[in-house]
Short mmCIF file of C-alpha atoms and ligand atoms in Angstrom, two decimals:
data_model
loop_
_atom_site.label_atom_id
_atom_site.label_comp_id
_atom_site.label_asym_id
_atom_site.label_seq_id
_atom_site.Cartn_x
_atom_site.Cartn_y
_atom_site.Cartn_z
CA MET F 1 12.49 -7.04 -13.15
CA LEU F 2 11.64 -8.12 -9.60
CA ALA F 3 10.70 -11.78 -10.00
CA ASP F 4 10.36 -14.42 -7.32
CA SER F 5 10.81 -18.17 -7.62
CA TYR F 6 7.03 -18.74 -7.83
CA GLY F 7 6.61 -16.80 -11.07
CA ARG F 8 5.29 -13.58 -9.53
CA VAL F 9 6.69 -10.22 -10.59
CA ALA F 10 6.59 -7.22 -8.25
CA THR F 11 5.60 -4.01 -10.00
CA ASP F 12 3.81 -2.25 -7.13
CA LEU F 13 6.06 -0.62 -4.52
CA ARG F 14 4.67 0.46 -1.14
CA VAL F 15 6.90 3.04 0.49
CA SER F 16 6.67 3.92 4.15
CA LEU F 17 7.66 7.56 4.55
CA THR F 18 7.65 7.53 8.34
CA ASP F 19 6.67 5.13 11.11
CA ARG F 20 5.06 7.97 13.08
CA CYS F 21 1.33 8.52 13.22
CA ASN F 22 -1.03 11.07 14.76
CA LEU F 23 -3.67 8.42 15.52
CA ARG F 24 -3.37 5.33 17.72
CA CYS F 25 -5.81 2.91 16.09
CA SER F 26 -6.16 -0.02 18.45
CA TYR F 27 -5.67 -2.64 15.71
CA CYS F 28 -2.34 -1.00 14.81
CA MET F 29 -0.66 0.63 17.81
CA PRO F 30 -0.73 0.70 21.60
CA PRO F 31 -2.04 3.89 23.27
CA GLU F 32 1.52 4.94 24.09
CA GLY F 33 5.04 3.63 24.47
CA LEU F 34 5.84 2.73 20.87
CA GLU F 35 9.39 3.72 20.00
CA TRP F 36 9.92 5.61 16.76
CA LEU F 37 12.77 5.10 14.35
CA PRO F 38 15.70 7.40 15.16
CA GLY F 39 15.80 10.28 12.67
CA ALA F 40 19.27 9.34 11.41
CA ASP F 41 18.03 5.87 10.44
CA GLN F 42 15.36 7.30 8.19
CA LEU F 43 16.21 7.72 4.52
CA THR F 44 16.68 11.33 3.52
CA ASP F 45 14.64 12.64 0.60
CA ASP F 46 17.64 12.27 -1.72
CA GLU F 47 18.32 8.71 -0.58
CA LEU F 48 14.68 7.78 -0.99
CA ILE F 49 14.45 9.25 -4.49
CA ARG F 50 17.64 7.47 -5.49
CA LEU F 51 16.10 4.11 -4.48
CA LEU F 52 12.83 4.97 -6.22
CA ARG F 53 14.76 5.83 -9.37
CA VAL F 54 16.57 2.47 -9.26
CA ALA F 55 13.21 0.73 -8.75
CA VAL F 56 11.52 2.53 -11.65
CA GLU F 57 14.39 2.66 -14.15
CA ARG F 58 15.94 -0.76 -13.54
CA LEU F 59 13.44 -2.99 -11.76
CA GLY F 60 10.14 -2.45 -13.53
CA ILE F 61 8.26 -0.76 -10.70
CA SER F 62 5.30 1.00 -12.29
CA GLU F 63 3.21 1.93 -9.25
CA ILE F 64 4.39 3.68 -6.10
CA ARG F 65 2.15 4.04 -3.07
CA PHE F 66 3.25 6.28 -0.20
CA THR F 67 2.14 5.12 3.20
CA GLY F 68 3.39 4.86 6.76
CA GLY F 69 2.85 5.49 9.71
CA GLU F 70 1.12 8.59 8.46
CA PRO F 71 2.72 9.84 5.23
CA ILE F 72 1.30 13.35 5.67
CA LEU F 73 3.57 13.73 8.70
CA ARG F 74 6.63 13.44 6.44
CA ARG F 75 8.17 16.85 5.95
CA GLY F 76 8.51 17.78 2.30
CA LEU F 77 5.89 15.27 1.14
CA ALA F 78 4.81 17.32 -1.88
CA GLY F 79 8.45 17.59 -2.98
CA ILE F 80 8.87 13.81 -2.71
CA VAL F 81 5.74 13.31 -4.81
CA ALA F 82 6.97 15.80 -7.43
CA ARG F 83 10.37 14.13 -7.69
CA THR F 84 8.70 10.73 -7.99
CA ALA F 85 6.46 12.05 -10.75
CA ALA F 86 9.56 13.19 -12.63
CA LEU F 87 10.91 9.62 -12.84
CA ARG F 88 10.67 7.89 -16.23
CA PRO F 89 8.74 5.88 -17.13
CA ARG F 90 6.48 7.90 -14.87
CA PRO F 91 5.02 5.63 -12.18
CA GLU F 92 1.40 5.78 -11.02
CA ILE F 93 1.53 7.55 -7.66
CA SER F 94 -0.92 6.94 -4.85
CA MET F 95 -1.05 7.40 -1.11
CA THR F 96 -2.75 5.75 1.85
CA THR F 97 -3.49 8.24 4.60
CA ASN F 98 -5.70 8.82 7.61
CA GLY F 99 -6.77 12.07 5.93
CA ILE F 100 -5.75 14.43 8.74
CA GLY F 101 -4.22 17.48 7.07
CA LEU F 102 -5.50 16.52 3.65
CA ALA F 103 -7.96 19.41 3.65
CA ARG F 104 -4.93 21.67 3.21
CA LEU F 105 -2.67 19.31 1.28
CA ALA F 106 -4.93 17.57 -1.24
CA ARG F 107 -4.47 20.26 -3.90
CA PRO F 108 -0.68 20.71 -3.59
CA LEU F 109 -0.22 16.94 -3.57
CA HIS F 110 -2.40 16.50 -6.65
CA GLU F 111 -0.54 19.31 -8.39
CA ALA F 112 2.77 17.67 -7.46
CA GLY F 113 1.66 14.48 -9.24
CA LEU F 114 -0.35 12.38 -6.80
CA ASP F 115 -2.82 10.40 -8.91
CA ARG F 116 -4.97 8.52 -6.42
CA ILE F 117 -5.67 8.35 -2.73
CA ASN F 118 -6.97 5.93 -0.11
CA VAL F 119 -8.28 7.42 3.11
CA SER F 120 -8.83 5.29 6.19
CA LEU F 121 -12.20 5.80 7.85
CA ASP F 122 -13.51 3.19 10.26
CA THR F 123 -16.53 4.97 11.70
CA LEU F 124 -18.88 7.90 11.19
CA ASP F 125 -19.45 8.35 14.88
CA ALA F 126 -17.18 10.78 16.73
CA GLU F 127 -17.26 8.82 20.00
CA THR F 128 -16.47 5.53 18.27
CA PHE F 129 -13.64 7.28 16.43
CA VAL F 130 -12.09 8.25 19.77
CA LYS F 131 -12.55 4.70 21.05
CA LEU F 132 -10.84 3.24 17.98
CA ALA F 133 -8.19 5.82 17.16
CA ARG F 134 -7.74 7.33 20.64
CA ARG F 135 -7.84 10.83 19.16
CA ASP F 136 -10.79 13.14 18.48
CA ARG F 137 -10.16 13.74 14.77
CA LEU F 138 -13.20 12.46 12.84
CA ALA F 139 -14.07 15.94 11.53
CA ASP F 140 -10.53 16.35 10.13
CA VAL F 141 -10.72 13.02 8.34
CA LEU F 142 -14.09 13.84 6.76
CA ALA F 143 -12.79 17.27 5.70
CA GLY F 144 -9.73 15.62 4.19
CA LEU F 145 -11.87 13.20 2.23
CA ALA F 146 -14.03 16.01 0.87
CA ALA F 147 -10.95 17.98 -0.16
CA ALA F 148 -9.47 14.98 -1.95
CA ALA F 149 -12.65 14.47 -3.94
CA SER F 150 -13.06 18.14 -4.85
CA THR F 151 -9.43 18.32 -5.95
CA GLY F 152 -10.01 15.62 -8.53
CA LEU F 153 -7.99 12.81 -6.99
CA ALA F 154 -9.97 9.93 -8.43
CA PRO F 155 -11.13 7.48 -7.45
CA VAL F 156 -11.11 8.36 -3.76
CA LYS F 157 -11.04 5.04 -1.94
CA VAL F 158 -11.99 4.60 1.70
CA ASN F 159 -10.46 1.81 3.81
CA ALA F 160 -12.18 0.49 6.91
CA VAL F 161 -11.19 -2.16 9.42
CA LEU F 162 -14.14 -3.51 11.39
CA MET F 163 -13.59 -4.41 15.03
CA ARG F 164 -16.06 -6.65 16.78
CA ASP F 165 -18.46 -4.84 19.13
CA ILE F 166 -16.83 -1.49 18.38
CA ASN F 167 -17.66 -0.50 14.80
CA ASP F 168 -18.80 -3.73 13.11
CA HIS F 169 -22.42 -2.54 13.25
CA GLU F 170 -21.45 0.36 10.97
CA ALA F 171 -20.58 -1.58 7.82
CA ALA F 172 -23.73 -0.67 5.89
CA ASP F 173 -23.71 2.96 7.11
CA LEU F 174 -20.10 3.43 6.03
CA LEU F 175 -20.90 2.00 2.62
CA GLN F 176 -23.98 4.22 2.24
CA TYR F 177 -21.88 7.26 3.16
CA CYS F 178 -19.33 6.37 0.50
CA ILE F 179 -22.02 5.78 -2.11
CA ASP F 180 -23.57 9.17 -1.28
CA TYR F 181 -20.25 10.97 -1.67
CA GLY F 182 -18.94 8.96 -4.62
CA TYR F 183 -16.09 7.30 -2.70
CA GLN F 184 -15.12 3.66 -3.26
CA MET F 185 -15.41 1.72 -0.02
CA ARG F 186 -13.14 -1.19 0.87
CA PHE F 187 -13.34 -3.27 4.02
CA ILE F 188 -10.08 -4.85 5.21
CA GLU F 189 -9.97 -7.88 7.48
CA GLN F 190 -8.00 -7.17 10.62
CA MET F 191 -4.53 -8.70 10.28
CA PRO F 192 -2.02 -9.81 12.92
CA LEU F 193 0.22 -6.78 12.51
CA ASP F 194 -0.48 -4.64 15.56
CA ALA F 195 2.49 -3.58 17.63
CA GLN F 196 0.99 -4.92 20.85
CA HIS F 197 0.20 -8.38 19.36
CA GLY F 198 -3.46 -8.16 20.38
CA TRP F 199 -4.90 -9.82 17.26
CA ARG F 200 -7.02 -12.92 17.95
CA ARG F 201 -8.42 -15.00 15.11
CA GLU F 202 -11.64 -15.62 17.00
CA ASN F 203 -12.23 -11.87 17.44
CA MET F 204 -11.62 -10.75 13.87
CA VAL F 205 -14.54 -9.78 11.66
CA THR F 206 -14.25 -12.02 8.60
CA ALA F 207 -14.92 -11.21 4.95
CA ASP F 208 -17.98 -13.51 5.13
CA GLU F 209 -19.35 -11.55 8.07
CA ILE F 210 -18.71 -8.24 6.33
CA LEU F 211 -20.55 -9.40 3.22
CA LEU F 212 -23.42 -10.72 5.32
CA ALA F 213 -23.75 -7.40 7.15
CA LEU F 214 -23.77 -5.49 3.85
CA SER F 215 -26.24 -7.84 2.22
CA VAL F 216 -28.92 -6.83 4.73
CA LYS F 217 -29.11 -3.48 2.97
CA PHE F 218 -27.48 -3.96 -0.45
CA ALA F 219 -27.58 -6.54 -3.24
CA LEU F 220 -23.96 -7.42 -3.97
CA ILE F 221 -22.88 -9.16 -7.16
CA PRO F 222 -19.22 -10.19 -7.67
CA LYS F 223 -17.68 -8.04 -10.39
CA ASP F 224 -15.66 -9.92 -13.03
CA PRO F 225 -13.98 -12.33 -10.58
CA GLY F 226 -11.76 -13.51 -13.45
CA ALA F 227 -10.47 -9.98 -14.02
CA ARG F 228 -9.29 -9.38 -10.44
CA GLY F 229 -5.63 -9.76 -11.34
CA SER F 230 -3.36 -8.76 -8.49
CA ALA F 231 -5.94 -6.50 -6.80
CA PRO F 232 -6.16 -7.28 -3.10
CA ALA F 233 -9.87 -6.45 -3.00
CA GLU F 234 -12.66 -8.71 -4.22
CA THR F 235 -15.02 -6.24 -5.86
CA PHE F 236 -18.82 -6.35 -5.77
CA LEU F 237 -21.32 -4.27 -7.72
CA ILE F 238 -23.85 -2.65 -5.42
CA ASP F 239 -27.50 -2.96 -6.43
CA GLY F 240 -26.50 -3.58 -10.05
CA GLY F 241 -23.80 -0.86 -10.15
CA PRO F 242 -22.09 1.32 -11.08
CA ALA F 243 -21.20 1.82 -7.39
CA LYS F 244 -18.94 -0.91 -6.03
CA VAL F 245 -17.43 -2.12 -2.80
CA GLY F 246 -14.24 -4.06 -2.13
CA VAL F 247 -13.53 -6.63 0.54
CA ILE F 248 -9.92 -7.45 1.32
CA GLY F 249 -9.92 -10.83 3.01
CA SER F 250 -6.20 -11.05 3.67
CA VAL F 251 -6.69 -13.64 6.41
CA THR F 252 -9.63 -15.80 5.33
CA ARG F 253 -9.31 -15.31 1.57
CA PRO F 254 -5.59 -14.82 0.97
CA PHE F 255 -4.50 -13.67 -2.48
CA CYS F 256 -0.75 -14.29 -2.19
CA GLY F 257 -0.60 -16.25 -5.47
CA ALA F 258 -1.29 -13.04 -7.39
CA CYS F 259 0.74 -10.69 -5.19
CA ASP F 260 2.71 -8.07 -7.15
CA ARG F 261 3.78 -5.95 -4.18
CA VAL F 262 7.09 -5.19 -2.52
CA ARG F 263 7.75 -2.77 0.32
CA LEU F 264 10.41 -0.26 1.31
CA THR F 265 10.47 0.89 4.92
CA ALA F 266 11.29 4.43 6.03
CA ASP F 267 14.74 3.20 7.10
CA GLY F 268 15.55 1.68 3.74
CA GLN F 269 14.75 -2.01 4.24
CA VAL F 270 13.12 -4.04 1.48
CA ARG F 271 10.34 -6.36 2.63
CA ASN F 272 9.02 -8.85 0.11
CA CYS F 273 5.80 -9.44 2.10
CA LEU F 274 3.85 -7.60 4.80
CA PHE F 275 4.45 -10.65 6.97
CA ALA F 276 8.09 -11.25 6.05
CA ARG F 277 10.31 -12.08 9.01
CA GLU F 278 13.40 -10.95 7.15
CA GLU F 279 14.33 -7.70 5.48
CA SER F 280 17.06 -6.69 3.04
CA ASP F 281 19.03 -3.64 4.00
CA LEU F 282 19.53 -1.14 1.18
CA ARG F 283 20.36 1.83 3.39
CA THR F 284 23.76 0.57 4.54
CA PRO F 285 25.13 -0.13 1.05
CA LEU F 286 23.51 3.06 -0.23
CA ARG F 287 25.32 5.11 2.41
CA ALA F 288 28.53 3.17 1.76
CA GLY F 289 28.55 4.28 -1.87
CA ALA F 290 26.96 1.31 -3.66
CA SER F 291 26.31 1.71 -7.37
CA ASP F 292 22.82 1.64 -8.88
CA ASP F 293 23.67 -1.79 -10.32
CA ASP F 294 24.58 -3.11 -6.89
CA LEU F 295 21.43 -1.69 -5.26
CA ALA F 296 19.27 -3.15 -8.03
CA GLU F 297 20.88 -6.57 -7.63
CA ARG F 298 20.32 -6.56 -3.85
CA TRP F 299 16.69 -5.60 -4.44
CA ARG F 300 16.28 -8.43 -6.99
CA GLN F 301 17.66 -10.92 -4.52
CA ALA F 302 15.34 -9.65 -1.79
CA VAL F 303 12.29 -10.34 -3.97
CA ALA F 304 13.63 -13.62 -5.39
CA SER F 305 13.38 -15.21 -1.94
CA LYS F 306 9.71 -14.30 -1.42
CA LEU F 307 7.71 -17.16 0.12
CA PRO F 308 4.62 -18.54 -1.63
CA GLY F 309 2.24 -17.20 1.02
CA HIS F 310 2.02 -14.94 4.07
CA GLY F 311 1.63 -17.89 6.43
CA ILE F 312 -1.02 -16.34 8.73
CA ASN F 313 -2.99 -19.57 8.62
CA ASP F 314 -0.01 -21.87 9.20
CA PRO F 315 0.21 -23.52 12.63
CA GLY F 316 3.58 -22.02 13.51
CA PHE F 317 2.80 -18.48 12.32
CA LEU F 318 4.71 -15.75 14.10
CA GLN F 319 3.97 -12.06 13.68
CA PRO F 320 6.80 -10.07 12.10
CA ALA F 321 8.89 -8.10 14.56
CA ARG F 322 7.90 -4.82 12.94
CA PRO F 323 4.30 -3.66 13.26
CA MET F 324 2.17 -2.43 10.35
CA SER F 325 2.90 1.18 11.29
CA ALA F 326 6.62 0.66 10.64
CA ILE F 327 6.24 -1.61 7.62
CA GLY F 328 3.81 0.62 5.77
CA GLY F 329 0.34 -0.72 5.09
N1 SAM Y 401 -1.74 6.20 8.38
C1 SAM Y 401 -2.22 5.81 7.10
C2 SAM Y 401 -3.66 5.35 7.16
O1 SAM Y 401 -4.25 5.43 8.24
O2 SAM Y 401 -4.21 4.97 6.15
C3 SAM Y 401 -1.38 4.80 6.36
C4 SAM Y 401 -0.80 3.66 7.12
S1 SAM Y 401 -1.99 2.51 7.76
C5 SAM Y 401 -0.91 1.32 8.50
C6 SAM Y 401 -2.57 1.77 6.26
C7 SAM Y 401 -3.83 0.96 6.37
O3 SAM Y 401 -3.56 -0.17 7.15
C8 SAM Y 401 -5.00 1.67 7.01
O4 SAM Y 401 -6.12 1.58 6.17
C9 SAM Y 401 -5.22 0.91 8.28
O5 SAM Y 401 -6.57 0.87 8.64
C10 SAM Y 401 -4.70 -0.44 7.92
N2 SAM Y 401 -4.29 -1.26 9.05
C11 SAM Y 401 -3.49 -0.94 10.07
N3 SAM Y 401 -3.34 -1.98 10.91
C12 SAM Y 401 -4.08 -2.99 10.40
C13 SAM Y 401 -4.33 -4.32 10.79
N4 SAM Y 401 -3.81 -4.82 11.90
N5 SAM Y 401 -5.12 -5.08 10.00
C14 SAM Y 401 -5.65 -4.57 8.87
N6 SAM Y 401 -5.45 -3.32 8.44
C15 SAM Y 401 -4.67 -2.54 9.20
#
């Protein structure tokens, strides 16, 4: 079990498969100049599966989410998913992706064992997409979403980050699009995790603002607030349901007290929080011949020292050295 000293137990593992991405979303990365992890530092497929096996068999991990960077850029992704699905007890397997390439890969990934998917989509306007992501790929993302839905990956969730004066006017349109296509929309507050440290509290679009923008067009009723559990999103029924929308207020409505997540970076470092300033190295002992027992114990210790909260709202808050793209969102 991965327990910390505040009574939380981590069962949900977020695995970054690569720090590379084919978009350059302004809230995540600079236009250019970000250095990638050297290939030799990255866990091989066998090393990764070994750590996943330790996590599932010995540490109680029951959900594994592949992310990045862009996980679809990882060579052999379907094989990694298949090997993860062969672990026992079989974990729930999901992926967060920008959707580029999913039109081709949705079916093989689903067949390999992928259960659920989250696709990031911040705008429905091709020009705004280029402004935000610095690449002209909106059509690929929409095609990827459609492929995911037709393949039977369910529910298909859509993540959006709203940026002031860029796409914040699109909140209701994005939600309507998702309702029309049967996707579950979730809005995420912008967090201080961009590589270029450009986040400013006064610029971020807050959960309150998002809800206000949506309420102009939709009647939103909180859905079972008592049953939220460890879910990062506050869920609202739209116009009486069944359609729903999530708002992830990581900054203004933190949910650290119920956090059940732990992260593994592409280079084999355990992070007990997105905002952790320290990591625990599993790659070095793994490559030095550590036993499963030893790796499991190191992982337990890494989670045991988890802080009570992410600290974004503390006066002395400092962004972690690694950006979101390298941690795995
Ligand atoms: N490339 C994949 C994708 O686009 O979904 C997976 C990695 S990305 C880092 C995961 C999620 O984090 C995306 O939904 C993205 O919008 C979100 N994200 C990235 N930087 C963020 C930030 N500074 N604040 C809030 N969300 C962020």
